[in-house]
């Protein structure tokens, strides 16, 4: 009988089997096999979950028999039995996806209890309070997770009971209280489902397993996967594990800990625990937990063992661990370990320190930092010299600073965000149902919950500023406001939060630009040693160029000259040039622009002394420099109606004629790029002259200048040959006029499929290529970016027709194929041809990797993304060592 194996005892698994056993199951197996104290249990594989969905939500053939066998084995191992009054088996049923999804899937504890076994347990243990506490928890969790009853119905009963007894916390309730609560819980179940709470442990078990499978498709899980780009096809495993109890008294407890500080990276055990508690109590904010250091005082032996176990696990996994544990009567039990989520700052510090500790190599270390996460550090923070009206202080749960309108509702936050508002989501705490609001918010502020609360964990994962457990703010949901002392902050008021200090500030605050920490610089230095591809920046001003250099750019990959044309003092002259009736008039306007452009180029080239600077000649359609036709029409009408200045009227009418004549059906495919150079060569000639005059001056002043003149939008080698000659002629003239010799190159942007296809011909006239992947994506897909992103990109991604937005993540399959073809064919003709990329893709890690794989010389991106590109390029080099051609 060759049926598939779906169920694995923990002793049969290992960490590498994550795909099959889920993260939690694989790590429980690993911990079991390295001899750590893990309550025994077994894992039902993700394969079984997939089959469950394939079969229309039915258990696959053979699964039930396997489960029966493993339950029998568990009963034998523990000498306990389901439904046995002398020693009832109690288990937890825990979901465990391949990629950890905190709080997304629900766990049921104490399964196996019923009206009989609870009495037996109460009698045999002599601890009735504990037995009934377990049972009420079980009914509540099972009721919520499996029977789909609302959590708050149970909570209300509990609150009532506390109120009735005039106590504050659950651990102050007695055995009799729990028995009362249980009766009420059972009544809720009967009333809401029409049946009694299931008493048969096997029935409980199967229903719970079914519910875990089912939860893979619940809304929260689906949203989480979408946000974190986790595949919907992975499925979840189910872990069935013998219970251990942290709620048997004050020599018991449960906790969570990180082996290093997940916020700063400091090497120090970091976490929280609660005595006499079970499961989620620590993170649910039921009572305020103790810091882990306190455990060293309260239970020194257990602490000692725990600390040793943490070190052992860290060395074993060679990474910072996020651990869940329970103490039952002074005995430590390990319930979970995984690589801990961390801020970018912590990721860097941990990676760097683990290299100096000899745990990691530099190659491994640079792979430990997610380049996308670096954004957090490259963001602004509150200006430390600013006078702040700090009104409260909570926990610094996720670093970074944000200002925005106070908003108490996740749906509203999402709506406001869509309307362009910046919001700070404020709540008592957050739940997985608030994810969409957290995505939309600039930052998150909660009044309850610790550093491991839902809000904190999720915000760190998203790289959003978050202040948690800010007890000084009292939220009044009814009136949509919160109070801090006597200050009232209403829905829509502006507040700022600093997730690195925990401060809450009234109003907007001044922010400053980021700088790189020593550890960050060291990591980037290693990245520079490992990467083989260059990193440049796109910069249009000397300031941007300087910033780029500071962040480690090795040149400028794109300077756009049109931004210079848009400047307020230039625009009228640019318009004069466009409106000119003949060559002479145009020459006059160009003569005025020349010295201005020369100064622009002088500044940028000087800032990049010693490094290459690629300057693109004018690219956008000319009408972009002229007034909007509709506004002009209104102005003309007003002049007519009011008998306004006739000279002004006739000027405007002339302007209108030009605007009309320049207007295009499809400007993206219209009169732009080198087509402007072909029709109006004098414009490109002026720009070339400005570039070379600036170059000559700087060379004379002793700077080392490497100018690259770039012709945009080329489709044909003859087009490039014509314009290149024009540039060369000007260079020769300038050399002659100034008597200065300088070096420069002329090349082209590759952004039209025809240019890719004819790369070998075009290469003969080019000294460099630079992929303009924004236009290349537009022209290859036939998507205009604005229209696509505004109208139909979302459904394409939702329906999985496209995996990613190709304007953000390079479309390797289509656009990438053209790029590969271009590189291969151009280099056949010119093996040393310099080829780079200057689209936004140049700062996106997956695209950077692709550029490395096809052999580009450099990527170029916005100055702030330069560190991201440096790291991504290093990862690409390390991870593609074997594939490199
Ligand atoms: P999550 O994935 O949401 O962290 P878990 O499956 O880890 O859910 O379980 C939630 C909580 O229940 C954890 O704090 C864990 O320590 C506790 N728990 C799970 N299984 C057991 C068990 N067998 N004995 C005691 N506590 C358990
Ligand atoms: Mg857990
Ligand atoms: Mg372009």
Coordinates of N, CA, C and O and ligand atoms in Angstrom, one line a residue, residues 616 619 672 713 749 751 772 775, ligand 3:
X616 N 22.0 63.5 -20.2 CA 21.1 63.2 -21.3 C 20.6 64.5 -21.9 O 20.2 65.4 -21.2
X619 N 14.8 65.5 -23.6 CA 14.1 64.3 -23.8 C 12.5 64.5 -24.0 O 11.9 63.9 -24.9
X672 N 9.7 63.8 -29.4 CA 10.5 63.9 -28.2 C 11.8 63.2 -28.4 O 12.0 62.6 -29.4
X713 N 16.3 57.9 -26.7 CA 15.2 57.4 -27.5 C 15.6 57.0 -28.9 O 14.8 57.0 -29.9
X749 N 20.8 56.0 -24.8 CA 19.9 55.3 -23.9 C 19.2 54.3 -24.8 O 18.8 54.6 -25.9
X751 N 15.9 52.3 -25.0 CA 14.6 52.3 -24.4 C 13.4 52.0 -25.3 O 12.3 52.2 -25.0
X772 N 17.1 52.6 -20.4 CA 16.1 53.4 -19.8 C 14.8 52.5 -19.6 O 14.0 52.4 -20.5
X775 N 10.9 53.6 -20.0 CA 10.3 53.7 -21.3 C 10.4 52.3 -22.0 O 9.5 51.9 -22.8
Ligands
LIG3 MG1 13.1 57.7 -21.8

